[in-house]
């Protein structure tokens, strides 16, 4: 059973009201364990590397993620809700002015 958007509305609204990286990190540190945050960071790193076309072996070496984690992220990139794709695209947009 997946997450229902209605159930997450208050959490999503709280995140959207934060203004800085520091505010978001403080909220995440209160909300999540350090391991949960580290896992999210690792999964996003995996998504970025998959988007760049790296192999599972290369990604595992760089991130120390298991092949199961890499496969799960890849499945989300291909068949998911496009959250990774949107975040990656927005990240690229933000970096265009920095090149």
JSON list of C-alpha atoms in Angstrom, two decimals:
[
{"chain": "A", "resi": 1, "resn": "UNK", "atom": "CA", "xyz": [0.00, 0.00, 0.00]},
{"chain": "A", "resi": 2, "resn": "UNK", "atom": "CA", "xyz": [1.48, 3.30, -1.08]},
{"chain": "A", "resi": 3, "resn": "UNK", "atom": "CA", "xyz": [1.47, 6.67, 0.56]},
{"chain": "A", "resi": 4, "resn": "UNK", "atom": "CA", "xyz": [-1.78, 8.54, 0.11]},
{"chain": "A", "resi": 5, "resn": "UNK", "atom": "CA", "xyz": [-1.25, 12.19, -0.76]},
{"chain": "A", "resi": 6, "resn": "UNK", "atom": "CA", "xyz": [-3.99, 13.32, 1.62]},
{"chain": "A", "resi": 7, "resn": "UNK", "atom": "CA", "xyz": [-2.20, 11.65, 4.52]},
{"chain": "A", "resi": 8, "resn": "UNK", "atom": "CA", "xyz": [1.00, 13.55, 3.75]},
{"chain": "A", "resi": 9, "resn": "UNK", "atom": "CA", "xyz": [-0.46, 17.01, 3.14]},
{"chain": "A", "resi": 10, "resn": "UNK", "atom": "CA", "xyz": [0.49, 18.52, 6.50]},
{"chain": "A", "resi": 11, "resn": "UNK", "atom": "CA", "xyz": [4.04, 17.17, 6.24]},
{"chain": "A", "resi": 12, "resn": "UNK", "atom": "CA", "xyz": [4.46, 18.37, 2.66]},
{"chain": "A", "resi": 13, "resn": "UNK", "atom": "CA", "xyz": [3.08, 21.80, 3.54]},
{"chain": "A", "resi": 14, "resn": "UNK", "atom": "CA", "xyz": [5.49, 22.06, 6.48]},
{"chain": "A", "resi": 15, "resn": "UNK", "atom": "CA", "xyz": [8.46, 21.26, 4.22]},
{"chain": "A", "resi": 16, "resn": "UNK", "atom": "CA", "xyz": [7.32, 23.74, 1.59]},
{"chain": "A", "resi": 17, "resn": "UNK", "atom": "CA", "xyz": [7.14, 26.50, 4.21]},
{"chain": "A", "resi": 18, "resn": "UNK", "atom": "CA", "xyz": [10.82, 26.11, 5.11]},
{"chain": "A", "resi": 19, "resn": "UNK", "atom": "CA", "xyz": [13.11, 28.63, 3.44]},
{"chain": "A", "resi": 20, "resn": "UNK", "atom": "CA", "xyz": [16.73, 27.51, 3.73]},
{"chain": "A", "resi": 21, "resn": "UNK", "atom": "CA", "xyz": [18.80, 24.34, 3.60]},
{"chain": "A", "resi": 22, "resn": "UNK", "atom": "CA", "xyz": [19.52, 24.83, 7.28]},
{"chain": "A", "resi": 23, "resn": "UNK", "atom": "CA", "xyz": [15.81, 24.95, 8.12]},
{"chain": "A", "resi": 24, "resn": "UNK", "atom": "CA", "xyz": [15.11, 21.82, 6.08]},
{"chain": "A", "resi": 25, "resn": "UNK", "atom": "CA", "xyz": [18.05, 19.97, 7.67]},
{"chain": "A", "resi": 26, "resn": "UNK", "atom": "CA", "xyz": [16.93, 20.95, 11.17]},
{"chain": "A", "resi": 27, "resn": "UNK", "atom": "CA", "xyz": [13.43, 19.68, 10.39]},
{"chain": "A", "resi": 28, "resn": "UNK", "atom": "CA", "xyz": [14.76, 16.43, 8.91]},
{"chain": "A", "resi": 29, "resn": "UNK", "atom": "CA", "xyz": [17.06, 15.88, 11.91]},
{"chain": "A", "resi": 30, "resn": "UNK", "atom": "CA", "xyz": [14.04, 16.23, 14.21]},
{"chain": "A", "resi": 31, "resn": "UNK", "atom": "CA", "xyz": [11.78, 14.10, 12.02]},
{"chain": "A", "resi": 32, "resn": "UNK", "atom": "CA", "xyz": [14.15, 11.32, 10.94]},
{"chain": "A", "resi": 33, "resn": "UNK", "atom": "CA", "xyz": [17.02, 9.32, 12.32]},
{"chain": "A", "resi": 34, "resn": "UNK", "atom": "CA", "xyz": [20.48, 10.09, 10.98]},
{"chain": "A", "resi": 35, "resn": "UNK", "atom": "CA", "xyz": [20.41, 6.68, 9.24]},
{"chain": "A", "resi": 36, "resn": "UNK", "atom": "CA", "xyz": [17.13, 7.56, 7.51]},
{"chain": "A", "resi": 37, "resn": "UNK", "atom": "CA", "xyz": [18.58, 10.86, 6.29]},
{"chain": "A", "resi": 38, "resn": "UNK", "atom": "CA", "xyz": [21.76, 9.12, 5.14]},
{"chain": "A", "resi": 39, "resn": "UNK", "atom": "CA", "xyz": [19.66, 6.54, 3.27]},
{"chain": "A", "resi": 40, "resn": "UNK", "atom": "CA", "xyz": [17.71, 9.28, 1.48]},
{"chain": "A", "resi": 41, "resn": "UNK", "atom": "CA", "xyz": [20.96, 11.06, 0.59]},
{"chain": "A", "resi": 42, "resn": "UNK", "atom": "CA", "xyz": [22.39, 7.81, -0.77]},
{"chain": "A", "resi": 43, "resn": "UNK", "atom": "CA", "xyz": [19.28, 7.05, -2.84]},
{"chain": "A", "resi": 44, "resn": "UNK", "atom": "CA", "xyz": [19.30, 10.53, -4.38]},
{"chain": "A", "resi": 45, "resn": "UNK", "atom": "CA", "xyz": [23.02, 10.18, -5.16]},
{"chain": "A", "resi": 46, "resn": "UNK", "atom": "CA", "xyz": [22.22, 6.85, -6.84]},
{"chain": "A", "resi": 47, "resn": "UNK", "atom": "CA", "xyz": [19.45, 8.50, -8.89]},
{"chain": "A", "resi": 48, "resn": "UNK", "atom": "CA", "xyz": [21.83, 11.24, -10.04]},
{"chain": "A", "resi": 49, "resn": "UNK", "atom": "CA", "xyz": [24.44, 8.69, -11.10]},
{"chain": "A", "resi": 50, "resn": "UNK", "atom": "CA", "xyz": [21.87, 6.50, -12.88]},
{"chain": "A", "resi": 51, "resn": "UNK", "atom": "CA", "xyz": [20.71, 9.62, -14.73]},
{"chain": "A", "resi": 52, "resn": "UNK", "atom": "CA", "xyz": [24.32, 10.16, -15.82]},
{"chain": "A", "resi": 53, "resn": "UNK", "atom": "CA", "xyz": [24.39, 6.64, -17.27]},
{"chain": "A", "resi": 54, "resn": "UNK", "atom": "CA", "xyz": [26.79, 5.00, -14.83]},
{"chain": "A", "resi": 55, "resn": "UNK", "atom": "CA", "xyz": [26.64, 1.23, -14.36]},
{"chain": "A", "resi": 56, "resn": "UNK", "atom": "CA", "xyz": [25.43, -0.47, -11.21]},
{"chain": "A", "resi": 57, "resn": "UNK", "atom": "CA", "xyz": [29.01, -1.52, -10.44]},
{"chain": "A", "resi": 58, "resn": "UNK", "atom": "CA", "xyz": [30.29, 2.05, -10.78]},
{"chain": "A", "resi": 59, "resn": "UNK", "atom": "CA", "xyz": [27.46, 3.40, -8.64]},
{"chain": "A", "resi": 60, "resn": "UNK", "atom": "CA", "xyz": [28.00, 0.75, -5.97]},
{"chain": "A", "resi": 61, "resn": "UNK", "atom": "CA", "xyz": [31.68, 1.65, -5.81]},
{"chain": "A", "resi": 62, "resn": "UNK", "atom": "CA", "xyz": [31.02, 5.40, -5.59]},
{"chain": "A", "resi": 63, "resn": "UNK", "atom": "CA", "xyz": [28.08, 5.35, -3.17]},
{"chain": "A", "resi": 64, "resn": "UNK", "atom": "CA", "xyz": [28.56, 2.03, -1.34]},
{"chain": "A", "resi": 65, "resn": "UNK", "atom": "CA", "xyz": [24.88, 1.37, -2.08]},
{"chain": "A", "resi": 66, "resn": "UNK", "atom": "CA", "xyz": [23.80, -2.23, -2.46]},
{"chain": "A", "resi": 67, "resn": "UNK", "atom": "CA", "xyz": [22.71, -3.45, -5.88]},
{"chain": "A", "resi": 68, "resn": "UNK", "atom": "CA", "xyz": [19.24, -3.92, -4.35]},
{"chain": "A", "resi": 69, "resn": "UNK", "atom": "CA", "xyz": [19.13, -0.21, -3.47]},
{"chain": "A", "resi": 70, "resn": "UNK", "atom": "CA", "xyz": [20.41, 0.76, -6.91]},
{"chain": "A", "resi": 71, "resn": "UNK", "atom": "CA", "xyz": [17.81, -1.48, -8.54]},
{"chain": "A", "resi": 72, "resn": "UNK", "atom": "CA", "xyz": [15.03, -0.01, -6.39]},
{"chain": "A", "resi": 73, "resn": "UNK", "atom": "CA", "xyz": [16.04, 3.54, -7.32]},
{"chain": "A", "resi": 74, "resn": "UNK", "atom": "CA", "xyz": [16.29, 2.58, -10.98]},
{"chain": "A", "resi": 75, "resn": "UNK", "atom": "CA", "xyz": [12.81, 1.05, -10.83]},
{"chain": "A", "resi": 76, "resn": "UNK", "atom": "CA", "xyz": [11.52, 4.33, -9.36]},
{"chain": "A", "resi": 77, "resn": "UNK", "atom": "CA", "xyz": [13.24, 6.31, -12.11]},
{"chain": "A", "resi": 78, "resn": "UNK", "atom": "CA", "xyz": [11.64, 4.12, -14.80]},
{"chain": "A", "resi": 79, "resn": "UNK", "atom": "CA", "xyz": [8.23, 3.28, -13.32]},
{"chain": "A", "resi": 80, "resn": "UNK", "atom": "CA", "xyz": [7.79, 5.65, -10.38]},
{"chain": "A", "resi": 81, "resn": "UNK", "atom": "CA", "xyz": [5.90, 8.88, -9.83]},
{"chain": "A", "resi": 82, "resn": "UNK", "atom": "CA", "xyz": [8.64, 10.92, -11.57]},
{"chain": "A", "resi": 83, "resn": "UNK", "atom": "CA", "xyz": [9.73, 12.53, -8.31]},
{"chain": "A", "resi": 84, "resn": "UNK", "atom": "CA", "xyz": [13.40, 11.72, -8.91]},
{"chain": "A", "resi": 85, "resn": "UNK", "atom": "CA", "xyz": [13.14, 12.93, -12.51]},
{"chain": "A", "resi": 86, "resn": "UNK", "atom": "CA", "xyz": [11.57, 16.23, -11.45]},
{"chain": "A", "resi": 87, "resn": "UNK", "atom": "CA", "xyz": [14.16, 16.81, -8.71]},
{"chain": "A", "resi": 88, "resn": "UNK", "atom": "CA", "xyz": [17.02, 15.99, -11.08]},
{"chain": "A", "resi": 89, "resn": "UNK", "atom": "CA", "xyz": [15.62, 18.29, -13.77]},
{"chain": "A", "resi": 90, "resn": "UNK", "atom": "CA", "xyz": [15.16, 21.12, -11.27]},
{"chain": "A", "resi": 91, "resn": "UNK", "atom": "CA", "xyz": [18.70, 20.55, -10.02]},
{"chain": "A", "resi": 92, "resn": "UNK", "atom": "CA", "xyz": [20.03, 20.83, -13.56]},
{"chain": "A", "resi": 93, "resn": "UNK", "atom": "CA", "xyz": [18.00, 24.02, -14.08]},
{"chain": "A", "resi": 94, "resn": "UNK", "atom": "CA", "xyz": [19.50, 25.49, -10.93]},
{"chain": "A", "resi": 95, "resn": "UNK", "atom": "CA", "xyz": [23.02, 24.60, -12.06]},
{"chain": "A", "resi": 96, "resn": "UNK", "atom": "CA", "xyz": [22.70, 26.20, -15.50]},
{"chain": "A", "resi": 97, "resn": "UNK", "atom": "CA", "xyz": [23.32, 29.65, -14.05]},
{"chain": "A", "resi": 98, "resn": "UNK", "atom": "CA", "xyz": [26.40, 28.38, -12.20]},
{"chain": "A", "resi": 99, "resn": "UNK", "atom": "CA", "xyz": [28.33, 27.15, -15.25]}
]
